[in-house]
Amino acid sequence: MENLYAVVVTYNRADFLQNLLDSFDRLSTRPARILVVDNASTDHTADVVARASAAGGTPIQYERLSVNAGGAGGFSRGVELALESGAEWLWLMDDDVEVLPGAVEALDRFTPEYSCLIGRRYDATSSRH
């Protein structure tokens, strides 16, 4: 999957974000870049992103908005940044999820036929929603 960018929107959930960023490191095929859009968090989100960036895994681009634009506003900005940077595929997610090993390979088999895919997520009891 060429030029896959993950767009993550976060707000005051640095510990969830840390888990998500750690889960990217467990992928055998990683996105070209992770774009983290911070909706004006007041916690240690910036520190979490700085540590993950310094670790040298998937490149991370961080943008902190001056106001909380909500999920829609954060995703709008993230998509805009990704497309400006040359993304061909976008993987949108909130900060409270983790990516599973094999996820990119699972998506890749559908890309020749589809231009948009919508994934599922599981809650703590492994129920789909």
mmCIF file of C-alpha atoms in Angstrom:
data_model
loop_
_atom_site.group_PDB
_atom_site.id
_atom_site.type_symbol
_atom_site.label_atom_id
_atom_site.label_comp_id
_atom_site.label_asym_id
_atom_site.label_seq_id
_atom_site.Cartn_x
_atom_site.Cartn_y
_atom_site.Cartn_z
ATOM 1 C CA MET A 1 0.000 0.000 0.000
ATOM 2 C CA GLU A 2 1.815 3.077 -1.273
ATOM 3 C CA ASN A 3 1.900 6.317 0.710
ATOM 4 C CA LEU A 4 -0.364 5.228 3.549
ATOM 5 C CA TYR A 5 -0.640 7.935 6.207
ATOM 6 C CA ALA A 6 -2.239 7.332 9.600
ATOM 7 C CA VAL A 7 -4.178 10.356 10.860
ATOM 8 C CA VAL A 8 -4.725 10.320 14.627
ATOM 9 C CA VAL A 9 -6.801 12.899 16.476
ATOM 10 C CA THR A 10 -6.217 13.300 20.187
ATOM 11 C CA TYR A 11 -7.381 15.436 23.090
ATOM 12 C CA ASN A 12 -6.124 15.032 26.657
ATOM 13 C CA ARG A 13 -5.639 11.266 26.432
ATOM 14 C CA ALA A 14 -1.861 11.045 26.270
ATOM 15 C CA ASP A 15 -1.746 7.582 27.831
ATOM 16 C CA PHE A 16 -4.152 6.189 25.235
ATOM 17 C CA LEU A 17 -2.104 7.897 22.530
ATOM 18 C CA GLN A 18 1.059 6.292 23.905
ATOM 19 C CA ASN A 19 -0.531 2.846 23.579
ATOM 20 C CA LEU A 20 -1.571 3.580 20.006
ATOM 21 C CA LEU A 21 1.870 4.859 18.990
ATOM 22 C CA ASP A 22 3.486 1.813 20.612
ATOM 23 C CA SER A 23 1.173 -0.462 18.620
ATOM 24 C CA PHE A 24 2.452 1.010 15.338
ATOM 25 C CA ASP A 25 5.923 -0.245 16.285
ATOM 26 C CA ARG A 26 4.596 -3.822 16.296
ATOM 27 C CA LEU A 27 3.482 -3.682 12.655
ATOM 28 C CA SER A 28 5.591 -5.492 10.076
ATOM 29 C CA THR A 29 4.303 -3.094 7.413
ATOM 30 C CA ARG A 30 3.971 0.439 8.711
ATOM 31 C CA PRO A 31 2.404 3.583 7.333
ATOM 32 C CA ALA A 32 4.718 6.055 5.621
ATOM 33 C CA ARG A 33 3.858 8.629 8.285
ATOM 34 C CA ILE A 34 1.705 9.135 11.358
ATOM 35 C CA LEU A 35 0.031 12.536 11.590
ATOM 36 C CA VAL A 36 -1.034 13.385 15.134
ATOM 37 C CA VAL A 37 -3.488 16.261 15.380
ATOM 38 C CA ASP A 38 -3.725 17.498 18.954
ATOM 39 C CA ASN A 39 -6.949 19.337 19.763
ATOM 40 C CA ALA A 40 -5.248 21.778 22.185
ATOM 41 C CA SER A 41 -4.529 19.186 24.897
ATOM 42 C CA THR A 42 -3.457 20.393 28.331
ATOM 43 C CA ASP A 43 -1.894 17.097 29.439
ATOM 44 C CA HIS A 44 1.461 15.542 28.447
ATOM 45 C CA THR A 45 0.450 14.733 24.850
ATOM 46 C CA ALA A 46 3.302 16.751 23.316
ATOM 47 C CA ASP A 47 5.835 14.835 25.453
ATOM 48 C CA VAL A 48 4.397 11.477 24.368
ATOM 49 C CA VAL A 49 4.687 12.451 20.713
ATOM 50 C CA ALA A 50 8.216 13.824 21.179
ATOM 51 C CA ARG A 51 9.394 10.578 22.807
ATOM 52 C CA ALA A 52 7.783 8.455 20.091
ATOM 53 C CA SER A 53 9.363 10.625 17.391
ATOM 54 C CA ALA A 54 12.785 10.402 19.005
ATOM 55 C CA ALA A 55 12.525 6.598 19.157
ATOM 56 C CA GLY A 56 12.979 6.528 15.385
ATOM 57 C CA GLY A 57 10.094 4.302 14.289
ATOM 58 C CA THR A 58 7.505 5.478 11.808
ATOM 59 C CA PRO A 59 7.954 9.205 11.117
ATOM 60 C CA ILE A 60 5.506 11.273 13.137
ATOM 61 C CA GLN A 61 4.223 14.700 12.195
ATOM 62 C CA TYR A 62 2.639 16.595 15.090
ATOM 63 C CA GLU A 63 0.289 19.530 14.853
ATOM 64 C CA ARG A 64 -1.214 21.124 17.942
ATOM 65 C CA LEU A 65 -4.319 23.148 17.193
ATOM 66 C CA SER A 66 -4.798 26.394 19.114
ATOM 67 C CA VAL A 67 -8.372 25.417 20.013
ATOM 68 C CA ASN A 68 -10.244 22.154 20.382
ATOM 69 C CA ALA A 69 -11.854 21.770 16.969
ATOM 70 C CA GLY A 70 -13.473 18.469 17.954
ATOM 71 C CA GLY A 71 -13.040 15.165 16.186
ATOM 72 C CA ALA A 72 -14.359 16.432 12.860
ATOM 73 C CA GLY A 73 -12.138 19.509 12.926
ATOM 74 C CA GLY A 74 -9.109 17.450 13.892
ATOM 75 C CA PHE A 75 -9.678 14.905 11.147
ATOM 76 C CA SER A 76 -10.305 17.668 8.614
ATOM 77 C CA ARG A 77 -6.938 19.232 9.450
ATOM 78 C CA GLY A 78 -5.175 15.858 9.486
ATOM 79 C CA VAL A 79 -6.572 14.860 6.101
ATOM 80 C CA GLU A 80 -5.570 18.231 4.683
ATOM 81 C CA LEU A 81 -1.984 17.815 5.965
ATOM 82 C CA ALA A 82 -1.753 14.239 4.703
ATOM 83 C CA LEU A 83 -2.954 15.091 1.219
ATOM 84 C CA GLU A 84 -0.604 18.086 1.054
ATOM 85 C CA SER A 85 2.246 15.699 1.902
ATOM 86 C CA GLY A 86 1.387 13.257 -0.877
ATOM 87 C CA ALA A 87 -0.697 10.622 0.900
ATOM 88 C CA GLU A 88 -2.481 8.206 -1.393
ATOM 89 C CA TRP A 89 -4.240 6.289 1.377
ATOM 90 C CA LEU A 90 -5.502 7.625 4.709
ATOM 91 C CA TRP A 91 -6.005 5.553 7.844
ATOM 92 C CA LEU A 92 -8.111 7.613 10.265
ATOM 93 C CA MET A 93 -8.295 6.721 13.928
ATOM 94 C CA ASP A 94 -8.988 8.082 17.364
ATOM 95 C CA ASP A 95 -6.366 8.015 20.086
ATOM 96 C CA ASP A 96 -8.041 5.253 22.110
ATOM 97 C CA VAL A 97 -7.439 2.379 19.686
ATOM 98 C CA GLU A 98 -4.485 0.138 18.925
ATOM 99 C CA VAL A 99 -3.517 -1.254 15.552
ATOM 100 C CA LEU A 100 -3.154 -5.005 15.235
ATOM 101 C CA PRO A 101 -0.215 -6.783 13.619
ATOM 102 C CA GLY A 102 -1.130 -7.651 10.049
ATOM 103 C CA ALA A 103 -3.578 -4.756 9.745
ATOM 104 C CA VAL A 104 -1.865 -3.079 6.789
ATOM 105 C CA GLU A 105 -1.505 -6.380 4.936
ATOM 106 C CA ALA A 106 -5.194 -7.100 5.557
ATOM 107 C CA LEU A 107 -6.151 -3.753 4.028
ATOM 108 C CA ASP A 108 -3.687 -4.031 1.157
ATOM 109 C CA ARG A 109 -5.461 -6.929 -0.500
ATOM 110 C CA PHE A 110 -8.529 -4.747 -1.088
ATOM 111 C CA THR A 111 -6.793 -1.651 -2.485
ATOM 112 C CA PRO A 112 -6.741 -2.767 -6.139
ATOM 113 C CA GLU A 113 -10.551 -2.863 -6.194
ATOM 114 C CA TYR A 114 -11.657 -0.191 -3.726
ATOM 115 C CA SER A 115 -10.811 3.438 -3.110
ATOM 116 C CA CYS A 116 -12.345 3.601 0.366
ATOM 117 C CA LEU A 117 -12.422 1.040 3.171
ATOM 118 C CA ILE A 118 -14.125 1.308 6.545
ATOM 119 C CA GLY A 119 -12.728 -0.819 9.324
ATOM 120 C CA ARG A 120 -14.281 -2.194 12.471
ATOM 121 C CA ARG A 121 -13.062 -1.913 15.972
ATOM 122 C CA TYR A 122 -13.553 -4.118 18.973
ATOM 123 C CA ASP A 123 -14.324 -3.003 22.511
ATOM 124 C CA ALA A 124 -12.711 -4.389 25.673
ATOM 125 C CA THR A 125 -14.994 -7.453 25.567
ATOM 126 C CA SER A 126 -13.983 -8.206 21.941
ATOM 127 C CA SER A 127 -17.425 -7.176 20.698
ATOM 128 C CA ARG A 128 -17.569 -5.382 17.363
ATOM 129 C CA HIS A 129 -18.878 -1.840 17.205
#
